[in-house]
Short mmCIF file of C-alpha atoms and ligand atoms in Angstrom, two decimals:
data_model
loop_
_atom_site.label_atom_id
_atom_site.label_comp_id
_atom_site.label_asym_id
_atom_site.label_seq_id
_atom_site.Cartn_x
_atom_site.Cartn_y
_atom_site.Cartn_z
CA UNK A 29 86.39 128.26 98.28
CA UNK A 30 88.61 125.54 96.97
CA UNK A 31 91.75 123.66 97.92
CA UNK A 32 94.58 121.80 96.40
CA UNK A 33 97.08 119.41 97.86
CA UNK A 34 99.77 117.02 96.68
CA UNK A 35 99.23 113.25 97.32
CA UNK A 36 102.71 111.62 97.46
CA UNK A 37 103.14 107.85 97.05
CA UNK A 38 104.75 105.68 99.50
CA UNK A 39 106.38 102.23 99.08
CA UNK A 40 105.69 101.57 95.54
CA UNK A 41 102.29 103.09 95.60
CA UNK A 42 101.15 101.37 98.53
CA UNK A 43 99.60 104.46 99.96
CA UNK A 44 99.38 108.17 99.20
CA UNK A 45 100.18 110.75 101.85
CA UNK A 46 98.94 114.40 101.92
CA UNK A 47 100.24 117.35 104.32
CA UNK A 48 97.39 118.49 106.35
CA UNK A 49 97.55 121.63 108.84
CA UNK A 50 95.67 121.09 112.08
CA UNK A 51 95.56 123.59 115.00
CA UNK A 52 96.94 127.05 115.91
CA UNK A 53 99.74 127.45 115.21
CA UNK A 54 99.52 124.77 112.49
CA UNK A 55 100.90 121.62 112.97
CA UNK A 56 101.42 119.81 109.74
CA UNK A 57 100.80 115.96 109.65
CA UNK A 58 101.01 113.61 106.46
CA UNK A 59 97.73 111.94 106.29
CA UNK A 60 96.33 109.08 103.93
CA UNK A 61 93.23 110.37 102.23
CA UNK A 62 90.88 107.55 102.17
CA UNK A 63 87.53 107.51 100.16
CA UNK A 64 86.77 104.18 101.88
CA UNK A 65 86.41 105.58 105.53
CA UNK A 66 84.95 108.70 107.32
CA UNK A 67 87.15 109.27 110.23
CA UNK A 68 90.03 111.89 110.36
CA UNK A 69 92.17 110.50 113.02
CA UNK A 70 95.85 111.23 113.84
CA UNK A 71 98.79 109.95 115.95
CA UNK A 72 98.69 112.37 118.97
CA UNK A 73 100.41 112.98 122.25
CA UNK A 74 97.61 110.59 123.66
CA UNK A 75 99.13 107.81 121.64
CA UNK A 76 101.31 105.40 123.70
CA UNK A 77 105.00 105.97 123.17
CA UNK A 78 105.45 102.24 122.52
CA UNK A 79 103.07 102.46 119.46
CA UNK A 80 104.77 105.57 118.04
CA UNK A 81 107.51 104.97 115.62
CA UNK A 82 108.86 108.27 114.38
CA UNK A 83 105.49 109.41 113.11
CA UNK A 84 104.62 113.22 113.53
CA UNK A 85 102.00 113.46 116.43
CA UNK A 86 99.20 115.96 116.89
CA UNK A 87 99.53 117.82 120.36
CA UNK A 88 96.17 119.39 121.18
CA UNK A 89 97.46 121.02 124.30
CA UNK A 90 99.71 123.25 122.20
CA UNK A 91 96.72 124.45 119.88
CA UNK A 92 94.98 127.52 121.16
CA UNK A 93 91.91 126.47 118.81
CA UNK A 94 91.69 122.95 120.14
CA UNK A 95 88.54 122.04 122.28
CA UNK A 96 88.10 118.56 123.72
CA UNK A 97 84.62 117.04 122.48
CA UNK A 98 83.68 115.89 126.00
CA UNK A 99 82.75 112.22 126.44
CA UNK A 100 83.28 111.53 122.48
CA UNK A 101 85.25 108.44 121.59
CA UNK A 102 85.90 106.64 118.33
CA UNK A 103 87.02 103.00 117.30
CA UNK A 104 87.67 101.99 113.63
CA UNK A 105 88.81 98.90 111.83
CA UNK A 106 89.68 98.78 108.16
CA UNK A 107 89.39 96.17 105.43
CA UNK A 108 93.07 95.14 105.78
CA UNK A 109 92.43 94.34 109.49
CA UNK A 110 94.17 97.33 110.77
CA UNK A 111 92.49 99.43 113.36
CA UNK A 112 92.70 102.44 115.93
CA UNK A 113 90.68 104.13 118.50
CA UNK A 114 90.66 107.14 120.82
CA UNK A 115 89.19 110.57 121.74
CA UNK A 116 88.12 113.49 120.13
CA UNK A 117 89.07 117.17 119.72
CA UNK A 118 87.43 119.93 117.53
CA UNK A 119 90.14 121.91 115.84
CA UNK A 120 90.97 124.01 112.70
CA UNK A 121 91.95 121.91 109.77
CA UNK A 122 93.41 123.04 106.50
CA UNK A 123 93.91 120.97 103.40
CA UNK A 124 95.67 122.72 100.35
CA UNK A 125 94.52 126.18 101.56
CA UNK A 126 90.85 125.27 102.30
CA UNK A 127 90.10 125.57 106.11
CA UNK A 128 87.21 124.03 108.13
CA UNK A 129 87.32 125.67 111.47
CA UNK A 130 85.51 123.10 113.87
CA UNK A 131 86.60 119.60 112.31
CA UNK A 132 86.30 116.52 114.48
CA UNK A 133 90.08 115.62 114.91
CA UNK A 134 90.11 112.16 116.26
CA UNK A 135 93.21 111.56 118.35
CA UNK A 136 94.37 107.86 118.68
CA UNK A 137 94.92 106.48 122.11
CA UNK A 138 95.66 103.13 120.32
CA UNK A 139 96.86 102.12 116.93
CA UNK A 140 97.34 98.57 115.65
CA UNK A 141 100.81 97.33 114.57
CA UNK A 142 100.65 97.98 110.74
CA UNK A 143 99.88 101.68 111.58
CA UNK A 144 102.74 101.76 114.08
CA UNK A 145 105.16 100.29 111.52
CA UNK A 146 104.08 102.73 108.74
CA UNK A 147 106.60 105.48 109.77
CA UNK A 148 105.45 107.94 107.04
CA UNK A 149 101.72 108.29 107.90
CA UNK A 150 100.26 110.30 110.79
CA UNK A 151 96.94 108.95 110.27
CA UNK A 152 93.99 109.05 107.86
CA UNK A 153 91.46 111.70 106.53
CA UNK A 154 88.23 109.96 105.56
CA UNK A 155 86.58 111.13 102.61
CA UNK A 156 83.58 108.43 102.36
CA UNK A 157 79.92 109.57 103.60
CA UNK A 158 79.69 110.75 107.28
CA UNK A 159 76.98 108.06 107.72
CA UNK A 160 80.00 105.68 108.59
CA UNK A 161 81.85 108.04 110.77
CA UNK A 162 82.60 105.97 114.26
CA UNK A 163 82.57 108.86 116.66
CA UNK A 164 80.19 108.23 119.70
CA UNK A 165 77.68 109.10 120.87
CA UNK A 166 77.47 112.02 118.61
CA UNK A 167 78.56 111.08 114.97
CA UNK A 168 80.87 113.62 113.37
CA UNK A 169 81.21 114.92 109.75
CA UNK A 170 84.01 114.43 107.40
CA UNK A 171 86.30 117.32 106.39
CA UNK A 172 84.66 117.11 102.73
CA UNK A 173 81.17 117.32 104.20
CA UNK A 174 81.99 120.26 106.50
CA UNK A 175 83.84 122.04 103.60
CA UNK A 176 81.12 121.25 101.01
CA UNK A 177 78.72 124.13 101.57
CA UNK A 178 81.66 126.56 101.24
CA UNK A 179 83.09 125.08 98.03
CA UNK A 180 82.69 126.54 94.59
CA UNK A 181 81.46 123.17 93.55
CA UNK A 182 80.30 120.38 95.92
CA UNK A 183 82.98 117.92 94.76
CA UNK A 184 86.53 116.81 95.20
CA UNK A 185 88.81 115.18 92.54
CA UNK A 186 91.61 112.42 92.83
CA UNK A 187 94.51 112.53 90.40
CA UNK A 188 96.82 109.75 91.83
CA UNK A 189 99.87 108.72 89.94
CA UNK A 190 102.20 105.82 89.68
CA UNK A 191 105.51 106.59 91.35
CA UNK A 192 104.97 110.24 91.19
CA UNK A 193 103.18 113.05 93.00
CA UNK A 194 99.33 113.40 92.36
CA UNK A 195 96.76 115.84 93.53
CA UNK A 196 93.30 116.00 95.54
CA UNK A 197 91.46 119.16 94.45
CA UNK A 198 88.36 120.34 96.35
CA UNK A 199 85.71 122.57 94.88
CA UNK A 200 86.76 122.47 91.27
CA UNK A 201 87.68 120.41 88.18
CA UNK A 202 91.01 121.15 86.66
CA UNK A 203 90.38 120.65 82.96
CA UNK A 204 94.17 120.38 82.32
CA UNK A 205 94.44 117.32 84.41
CA UNK A 206 92.78 115.03 82.08
CA UNK A 207 92.12 114.00 78.50
CA UNK A 208 88.89 113.58 76.64
CA UNK A 209 85.55 113.75 78.40
CA UNK A 210 84.52 112.72 81.97
CA UNK A 211 82.18 109.75 82.05
CA UNK A 212 79.67 109.93 85.12
CA UNK A 213 77.88 107.22 86.80
CA UNK A 214 75.49 107.34 89.97
CA UNK A 215 76.72 106.60 93.43
CA UNK A 216 75.17 104.26 95.69
CA UNK A 217 76.16 105.58 99.16
CA UNK A 218 73.80 103.25 101.07
CA UNK A 219 76.89 101.61 102.94
CA UNK A 220 78.59 104.96 103.27
CA UNK A 221 81.00 104.29 100.41
CA UNK A 222 81.42 105.77 96.98
CA UNK A 223 79.60 102.64 95.39
CA UNK A 224 78.95 102.53 91.75
CA UNK A 225 78.74 100.00 88.68
CA UNK A 226 81.30 99.30 85.98
CA UNK A 227 81.39 97.02 83.11
CA UNK A 228 84.35 94.48 82.65
CA UNK A 229 84.34 92.52 79.59
CA UNK A 230 80.55 92.98 79.15
CA UNK A 231 80.02 92.07 82.84
CA UNK A 232 78.52 94.54 85.33
CA UNK A 233 80.73 94.84 88.50
CA UNK A 234 79.43 96.67 91.46
CA UNK A 235 82.16 98.13 93.64
CA UNK A 236 83.53 101.28 95.58
CA UNK A 237 86.29 103.69 94.73
CA UNK A 238 88.63 103.43 97.57
CA UNK A 239 91.73 105.45 97.67
CA UNK A 240 92.66 103.85 100.88
CA UNK A 241 93.05 100.32 99.53
CA UNK A 242 96.02 99.62 97.41
CA UNK A 243 94.95 96.97 94.96
CA UNK A 244 91.82 96.20 92.81
CA UNK A 245 89.50 93.32 94.03
CA UNK A 246 87.06 91.87 91.57
CA UNK A 247 84.81 88.90 90.98
CA UNK A 248 86.69 85.59 90.78
CA UNK A 249 85.49 84.83 87.34
CA UNK A 250 87.10 88.21 85.84
CA UNK A 251 90.30 87.69 87.89
CA UNK A 252 90.82 84.15 86.85
CA UNK A 253 90.12 84.96 83.10
CA UNK A 254 92.62 87.78 83.48
CA UNK A 255 95.59 85.64 84.81
CA UNK A 256 94.71 82.92 82.42
CA UNK A 257 96.53 85.28 79.75
CA UNK A 258 99.80 85.20 81.94
CA UNK A 259 101.73 82.08 81.50
CA UNK A 260 103.04 80.85 84.96
CA UNK A 261 100.32 82.79 86.79
CA UNK A 262 98.62 80.83 89.58
CA UNK A 263 96.70 81.47 92.66
CA UNK A 264 99.09 80.89 95.68
CA UNK A 265 97.39 80.20 98.97
CA UNK A 266 100.56 81.16 101.11
CA UNK A 267 100.53 84.57 99.48
CA UNK A 268 96.64 84.56 99.41
CA UNK A 269 96.60 85.75 95.85
CA UNK A 270 97.55 85.40 92.27
CA UNK A 271 101.26 85.40 91.69
CA UNK A 272 103.34 85.14 88.40
CA UNK A 273 106.89 85.37 87.19
CA UNK A 274 108.19 88.87 87.64
CA UNK A 275 109.36 89.16 83.99
CA UNK A 276 106.09 88.49 82.77
CA UNK A 277 104.40 91.25 80.54
CA UNK A 278 100.84 91.72 81.78
CA UNK A 279 97.99 92.52 79.70
CA UNK A 280 96.18 95.85 80.20
CA UNK A 281 93.07 95.76 82.15
CA UNK A 282 90.09 97.81 81.03
CA UNK A 283 86.70 98.84 82.71
CA UNK A 284 83.95 101.07 81.29
CA UNK A 285 81.99 103.60 83.31
CA UNK A 286 78.71 105.26 82.47
CA UNK A 287 78.06 103.01 79.65
CA UNK A 288 74.58 104.21 79.03
CA UNK A 289 73.22 105.49 75.78
CA UNK A 290 76.39 107.76 75.48
CA UNK A 291 78.60 104.65 75.44
CA UNK A 292 80.39 105.83 78.62
CA UNK A 293 84.15 105.90 78.99
CA UNK A 294 86.86 103.39 79.40
CA UNK A 295 89.64 103.35 81.91
CA UNK A 296 92.59 101.21 80.93
CA UNK A 297 94.90 100.23 83.80
CA UNK A 298 98.25 99.50 82.14
CA UNK A 299 99.60 95.97 82.57
CA UNK A 300 102.54 97.22 84.40
CA UNK A 301 100.43 98.56 87.28
CA UNK A 302 99.13 95.01 87.65
CA UNK A 303 102.79 93.78 88.01
CA UNK A 304 102.60 95.16 91.65
CA UNK A 305 105.58 93.83 93.66
CA UNK A 306 107.82 91.09 94.38
CA UNK A 307 106.59 88.46 96.90
CA UNK A 308 110.04 88.18 98.39
CA UNK A 309 113.73 89.54 98.23
CA UNK A 310 114.71 87.25 95.30
CA UNK A 311 112.30 89.20 92.99
CA UNK A 312 111.61 86.04 91.07
CA UNK A 313 107.76 86.03 91.91
CA UNK A 314 105.43 88.88 91.94
CA UNK A 315 102.08 89.71 93.39
CA UNK A 316 99.16 90.84 91.18
CA UNK A 317 97.68 94.22 91.51
CA UNK A 318 94.36 92.74 90.60
CA UNK A 319 92.84 89.99 93.05
CA UNK A 320 89.81 88.26 93.84
CA UNK A 321 86.92 90.07 95.97
CA UNK A 322 85.61 86.68 97.06
CA UNK A 323 86.32 87.23 100.74
CA UNK A 324 85.21 90.83 100.81
CA UNK A 325 81.63 90.70 99.43
CA UNK A 326 82.14 93.71 97.12
CA UNK A 327 84.51 94.78 94.47
CA UNK A 328 86.94 97.53 95.31
CA UNK A 329 88.58 99.88 92.78
CA UNK A 330 91.68 100.61 94.72
CA UNK A 331 94.66 102.78 94.09
CA UNK A 332 95.68 100.50 91.08
CA UNK A 333 92.74 101.67 89.23
CA UNK A 334 92.36 105.06 90.60
CA UNK A 335 95.86 106.03 89.48
CA UNK A 336 95.12 105.15 85.88
CA UNK A 337 92.36 107.68 85.81
CA UNK A 338 91.17 111.16 86.88
CA UNK A 339 88.22 110.65 89.24
CA UNK A 340 85.57 113.25 90.23
CA UNK A 341 83.74 112.40 93.60
CA UNK A 342 80.69 114.61 93.23
CA UNK A 343 78.93 114.88 96.49
CA UNK A 344 76.31 117.37 95.25
CA UNK A 345 75.04 115.02 92.50
CA UNK A 346 76.09 111.92 94.27
CA UNK A 347 77.89 110.58 91.09
CA UNK A 348 81.51 109.50 90.24
CA UNK A 349 83.15 110.92 87.01
CA UNK A 350 85.97 109.05 85.43
CA UNK A 351 88.26 110.28 82.73
CA UNK A 352 91.59 109.29 81.07
CA UNK A 353 94.73 111.27 81.55
O1 LIG B 429 89.30 99.92 104.72
C1 LIG B 429 89.02 100.19 103.54
N1 LIG B 429 89.45 101.21 103.17
N2 LIG B 429 90.42 102.15 103.62
C2 LIG B 429 91.58 101.53 104.14
N3 LIG B 429 92.02 100.38 104.13
C3 LIG B 429 93.16 100.23 104.71
C4 LIG B 429 93.68 101.63 105.45
C5 LIG B 429 92.42 102.53 104.86
C6 LIG B 429 87.81 99.50 103.18
C7 LIG B 429 86.64 100.04 102.89
C8 LIG B 429 85.62 99.35 102.15
C9 LIG B 429 85.84 97.91 102.01
BR1 LIG B 429 84.35 96.99 101.24
C10 LIG B 429 86.96 97.49 102.19
C11 LIG B 429 88.06 98.23 102.72
#
């Protein structure tokens, strides 16, 4: 089997949403595919009206294939401080034509304010490892884990784009979607994430590939050195990050993956991607797409990095492949 689904950017590439069919008859919800978490959760008829703000909701009671997973609950919090929790159904889930019949669909009974405010997203589809799924007392598998045995190849690919529709493919590598060769590097999934090591200016950086995080977070030394090239750039405590004049032309930012004997491959993030967004309505000062990981404890290669590459999440061989495009 295989699947292919469009990933549409929202609010200046802050997140990418994909249409997902749930239940019988199908209810289509736009979900944020997140390689940094492992729960598939949705706004639902169980979500308080006060916390629903235009989002499409899942109604298990109108799905003939929905079955309540008795006694199961879930509760998750994300790196940006957002959170949600609720109950669990098993139902049929289809992504880009790829169907999993008994997928844990986690219905929200509570969502935090940033989810309520995000009118375009109906929830998340976790694509990290099932070891960090939060369903209790019986942990559930991700959509990818459930689909993997049926896939032509045990992998999915992410092809996110700047201000344009991209794509997630499941079960195959689309050779027309990238240029040159794919450089692979081993994955450390000991923390449940797609962990890997890249080299930046000769320095090894261990981080995770996280489609659910918007920006890139790297060690302070690398970030400070990058912004030292931009006149007027400075760390601003009120914005909790590096800012600079919006008219600045930003240097490209490159990292190497798979730099073993074969030399590996280089991913280059265009400087324009690092000029992320204005800090206020005047548009004078802009917030950087590259920030320090010092408050996190691990580096994160978020959407700013991922949208500069074609990325293979290989669950069979536990490796990450990176290619230019
Ligand atoms: O939460 C994380 N990624 N996903 C999402 N963020 C916001 C909504 C979804 C995340 C994962 C690992 C680390 Br380390 C830091 C953050």
